[in-house]
Amino acid sequence: MSWIKLISYQESEGKLRRLYDKVTGPNQNVDNIMMVHGLRPHTMTGHMSLYKNVLHNSNNTLPKWYLEVLGVYVSMLNECEYCVEHHYAGLERLLEDKNNASQIRKALLERKFTSALHEKFVKGLEYAEKLTLEAQQLTEKDVIALRDSGLDDGEILEINQVVSYFNYANRTVLGLGVSTKGDILGLSPNDSDDESNWNHQ
């Protein structure tokens, strides 16, 4: 499940147990990407706070399914199978349409975004690719292109933060050999109105 020691829910105590209780899914399941923080629980606090607020906060105005699309695409670019599979499952759940989700996945794999998404969402994916692979090449013109596609500056910030988060999460997973073994795919925090609710039931 990881190249470093993981502390299971049953083995946890104190602060770590309290954190695990906040992020558990069914049957006290804790995703491996969270469990890998077990030796330094304070880093899990930072990770979950960032994740919850970037992807699962009701103050976001872009559709949550699109934020998941961004996450899946960034994870594809980074060849992070763990995050691709987790967040593709989440995308399917949010869309409630496996065929539509499958079309989007195919479009991402083939980099033919216009076959499945509207222009402003396409521009967001193009920005995501450049930020992931060539961040130093970005200029103000890239942001202007996003604005011209119909995205406002707050939505541009949302895209930037989702892309940045997934690059962080991908490197956490890839750098520590985190696998999906034992995970329940596609779960996410439920209450988008409560920043402190990290529960994955």
Short mmCIF file of C-alpha atoms in Angstrom, two decimals:
data_model
loop_
_atom_site.label_atom_id
_atom_site.label_comp_id
_atom_site.label_asym_id
_atom_site.label_seq_id
_atom_site.Cartn_x
_atom_site.Cartn_y
_atom_site.Cartn_z
CA MET A 1 0.00 0.00 0.00
CA SER A 2 3.02 2.32 0.45
CA TRP A 3 6.82 2.28 0.48
CA ILE A 4 6.84 3.77 4.00
CA LYS A 5 5.17 2.51 7.15
CA LEU A 6 1.42 3.00 7.39
CA ILE A 7 -0.44 3.07 10.68
CA SER A 8 -3.80 1.35 10.36
CA TYR A 9 -6.98 2.68 11.91
CA GLN A 10 -6.85 -0.11 14.49
CA GLU A 11 -3.25 0.75 15.45
CA SER A 12 -3.86 4.50 15.66
CA GLU A 13 -4.27 6.47 18.86
CA GLY A 14 -4.36 10.04 20.13
CA LYS A 15 -4.26 12.81 17.53
CA LEU A 16 -3.90 10.34 14.68
CA ARG A 17 -7.01 8.40 15.73
CA ARG A 18 -8.96 11.64 15.96
CA LEU A 19 -7.86 12.59 12.45
CA TYR A 20 -8.67 9.15 11.09
CA ASP A 21 -12.12 9.43 12.65
CA LYS A 22 -12.61 12.68 10.69
CA VAL A 23 -11.71 11.16 7.31
CA THR A 24 -13.10 7.64 7.57
CA GLY A 25 -15.34 6.04 4.99
CA PRO A 26 -17.50 2.92 5.45
CA ASN A 27 -16.24 0.39 8.03
CA GLN A 28 -13.56 2.79 9.31
CA ASN A 29 -11.82 2.74 5.93
CA VAL A 30 -9.14 5.43 5.55
CA ASP A 31 -7.84 6.14 2.05
CA ASN A 32 -4.16 5.25 1.66
CA ILE A 33 -3.33 8.78 0.53
CA MET A 34 -4.40 9.95 3.98
CA MET A 35 -2.94 6.99 5.86
CA VAL A 36 0.49 7.71 4.39
CA HIS A 37 0.57 10.83 6.60
CA GLY A 38 0.27 8.70 9.75
CA LEU A 39 3.86 9.21 10.93
CA ARG A 40 3.37 13.00 10.79
CA PRO A 41 -0.33 13.63 11.46
CA HIS A 42 0.05 17.41 11.19
CA THR A 43 0.73 16.97 7.46
CA MET A 44 -2.60 15.15 7.09
CA THR A 45 -4.33 18.16 8.62
CA GLY A 46 -2.81 20.41 5.97
CA HIS A 47 -3.56 17.98 3.16
CA MET A 48 -7.21 17.46 4.07
CA SER A 49 -7.86 21.14 4.66
CA LEU A 50 -6.45 22.00 1.25
CA TYR A 51 -8.29 19.14 -0.47
CA LYS A 52 -11.64 19.95 1.15
CA ASN A 53 -11.49 23.66 0.40
CA VAL A 54 -10.14 23.38 -3.14
CA LEU A 55 -12.51 20.64 -4.36
CA HIS A 56 -15.40 20.41 -1.93
CA ASN A 57 -16.36 23.90 -0.79
CA SER A 58 -19.77 25.34 -1.61
CA ASN A 59 -18.21 28.76 -2.29
CA ASN A 60 -16.73 27.38 -5.53
CA THR A 61 -18.82 28.31 -8.56
CA LEU A 62 -17.46 25.88 -11.14
CA PRO A 63 -19.33 22.55 -11.16
CA LYS A 64 -17.78 19.98 -8.87
CA TRP A 65 -17.77 17.40 -11.68
CA TYR A 66 -15.55 19.72 -13.73
CA LEU A 67 -13.12 20.15 -10.84
CA GLU A 68 -12.89 16.35 -10.79
CA VAL A 69 -12.25 16.37 -14.56
CA LEU A 70 -9.33 18.71 -13.98
CA GLY A 71 -8.00 16.38 -11.29
CA VAL A 72 -8.30 13.32 -13.50
CA TYR A 73 -6.51 15.08 -16.36
CA VAL A 74 -3.65 16.40 -14.23
CA SER A 75 -3.25 12.90 -12.77
CA MET A 76 -3.15 11.42 -16.28
CA LEU A 77 -0.43 13.88 -17.26
CA ASN A 78 1.56 12.88 -14.18
CA GLU A 79 0.82 9.17 -14.76
CA CYS A 80 -0.65 8.90 -11.26
CA GLU A 81 -2.99 5.92 -11.58
CA TYR A 82 -4.05 6.20 -7.93
CA CYS A 83 -5.57 9.66 -8.35
CA VAL A 84 -6.92 8.92 -11.84
CA GLU A 85 -8.92 5.95 -10.59
CA HIS A 86 -10.11 7.60 -7.36
CA HIS A 87 -11.26 10.79 -9.03
CA TYR A 88 -12.65 9.18 -12.16
CA ALA A 89 -14.87 7.11 -9.85
CA GLY A 90 -15.85 10.35 -8.13
CA LEU A 91 -16.61 11.94 -11.51
CA GLU A 92 -18.86 9.02 -12.44
CA ARG A 93 -20.71 9.36 -9.15
CA LEU A 94 -21.23 13.11 -9.56
CA LEU A 95 -22.41 12.88 -13.18
CA GLU A 96 -24.67 9.89 -12.48
CA ASP A 97 -24.01 8.95 -16.11
CA LYS A 98 -21.36 6.33 -16.85
CA ASN A 99 -21.58 6.91 -20.60
CA ASN A 100 -20.93 10.64 -20.25
CA ALA A 101 -18.06 10.00 -17.83
CA SER A 102 -16.59 7.48 -20.25
CA GLN A 103 -16.78 10.01 -23.12
CA ILE A 104 -14.97 12.58 -21.00
CA ARG A 105 -12.27 10.07 -20.04
CA LYS A 106 -11.75 9.19 -23.71
CA ALA A 107 -11.52 12.89 -24.60
CA LEU A 108 -8.87 13.41 -21.91
CA LEU A 109 -6.84 10.39 -23.00
CA GLU A 110 -6.91 11.51 -26.64
CA ARG A 111 -6.55 15.22 -25.76
CA LYS A 112 -9.61 15.93 -27.90
CA PHE A 113 -11.42 17.98 -25.28
CA THR A 114 -13.95 19.61 -27.62
CA SER A 115 -15.53 16.22 -28.28
CA ALA A 116 -16.93 16.16 -24.75
CA LEU A 117 -16.69 19.63 -23.18
CA HIS A 118 -17.69 23.26 -23.78
CA GLU A 119 -15.08 25.87 -24.75
CA LYS A 120 -14.43 27.41 -21.33
CA PHE A 121 -13.90 23.95 -19.86
CA VAL A 122 -11.56 23.13 -22.75
CA LYS A 123 -9.53 26.27 -22.08
CA GLY A 124 -9.31 25.31 -18.42
CA LEU A 125 -7.86 21.92 -19.37
CA GLU A 126 -5.33 23.54 -21.72
CA TYR A 127 -4.25 25.81 -18.86
CA ALA A 128 -4.07 22.78 -16.53
CA GLU A 129 -1.76 20.99 -18.96
CA LYS A 130 0.57 23.96 -19.28
CA LEU A 131 0.63 24.59 -15.51
CA THR A 132 1.46 20.92 -14.92
CA LEU A 133 4.07 20.41 -17.63
CA GLU A 134 5.41 23.88 -18.47
CA ALA A 135 4.53 26.18 -15.57
CA GLN A 136 7.49 28.45 -16.26
CA GLN A 137 6.11 29.13 -19.76
CA LEU A 138 2.82 30.62 -18.51
CA THR A 139 2.23 34.32 -19.13
CA GLU A 140 -0.61 36.74 -18.52
CA LYS A 141 -1.86 35.89 -22.02
CA ASP A 142 -2.82 32.43 -20.76
CA VAL A 143 -5.05 33.96 -18.09
CA ILE A 144 -6.52 36.41 -20.60
CA ALA A 145 -7.43 33.43 -22.83
CA LEU A 146 -9.28 31.86 -19.91
CA ARG A 147 -11.12 35.11 -19.26
CA ASP A 148 -12.00 35.47 -22.96
CA SER A 149 -13.52 31.95 -22.91
CA GLY A 150 -16.07 33.07 -20.31
CA LEU A 151 -14.34 32.26 -17.03
CA ASP A 152 -14.23 34.97 -14.40
CA ASP A 153 -11.16 35.60 -12.26
CA GLY A 154 -12.56 33.69 -9.29
CA GLU A 155 -13.14 30.64 -11.51
CA ILE A 156 -9.61 30.99 -12.91
CA LEU A 157 -8.35 30.90 -9.32
CA GLU A 158 -10.43 27.76 -8.68
CA ILE A 159 -8.85 26.04 -11.69
CA ASN A 160 -5.36 27.12 -10.62
CA GLN A 161 -5.86 25.77 -7.12
CA VAL A 162 -7.32 22.43 -8.25
CA VAL A 163 -4.46 21.90 -10.70
CA SER A 164 -1.89 22.86 -8.06
CA TYR A 165 -3.49 20.56 -5.48
CA PHE A 166 -3.45 17.57 -7.80
CA ASN A 167 0.19 18.12 -8.68
CA TYR A 168 0.88 18.03 -4.92
CA ALA A 169 -1.29 14.95 -4.37
CA ASN A 170 0.19 13.12 -7.37
CA ARG A 171 3.70 13.69 -6.07
CA THR A 172 2.72 12.53 -2.60
CA VAL A 173 1.39 9.29 -4.08
CA LEU A 174 4.12 8.68 -6.66
CA GLY A 175 6.94 9.64 -4.31
CA LEU A 176 5.80 7.26 -1.57
CA GLY A 177 4.46 4.38 -3.65
CA VAL A 178 0.87 4.71 -2.47
CA SER A 179 -1.49 2.15 -4.05
CA THR A 180 -5.27 1.76 -4.11
CA LYS A 181 -5.10 -1.61 -2.33
CA GLY A 182 -7.82 -1.63 0.34
CA ASP A 183 -9.28 1.72 -0.73
CA ILE A 184 -12.91 2.39 -1.64
CA LEU A 185 -12.77 4.38 -4.87
CA GLY A 186 -14.76 7.52 -5.54
CA LEU A 187 -15.65 8.66 -2.02
CA SER A 188 -15.30 12.32 -1.08
CA PRO A 189 -16.23 14.66 1.79
CA ASN A 190 -19.99 15.08 1.93
CA ASP A 191 -20.97 18.47 3.33
CA SER A 192 -19.58 21.20 1.09
CA ASP A 193 -21.00 23.87 3.39
CA ASP A 194 -18.91 22.72 6.37
CA GLU A 195 -15.16 23.21 5.90
CA SER A 196 -14.39 21.07 8.94
CA ASN A 197 -16.44 18.06 7.79
CA TRP A 198 -13.94 15.67 6.19
CA ASN A 199 -16.04 12.53 6.54
CA HIS A 200 -16.06 10.20 3.52
CA GLN A 201 -19.20 8.16 4.34
#
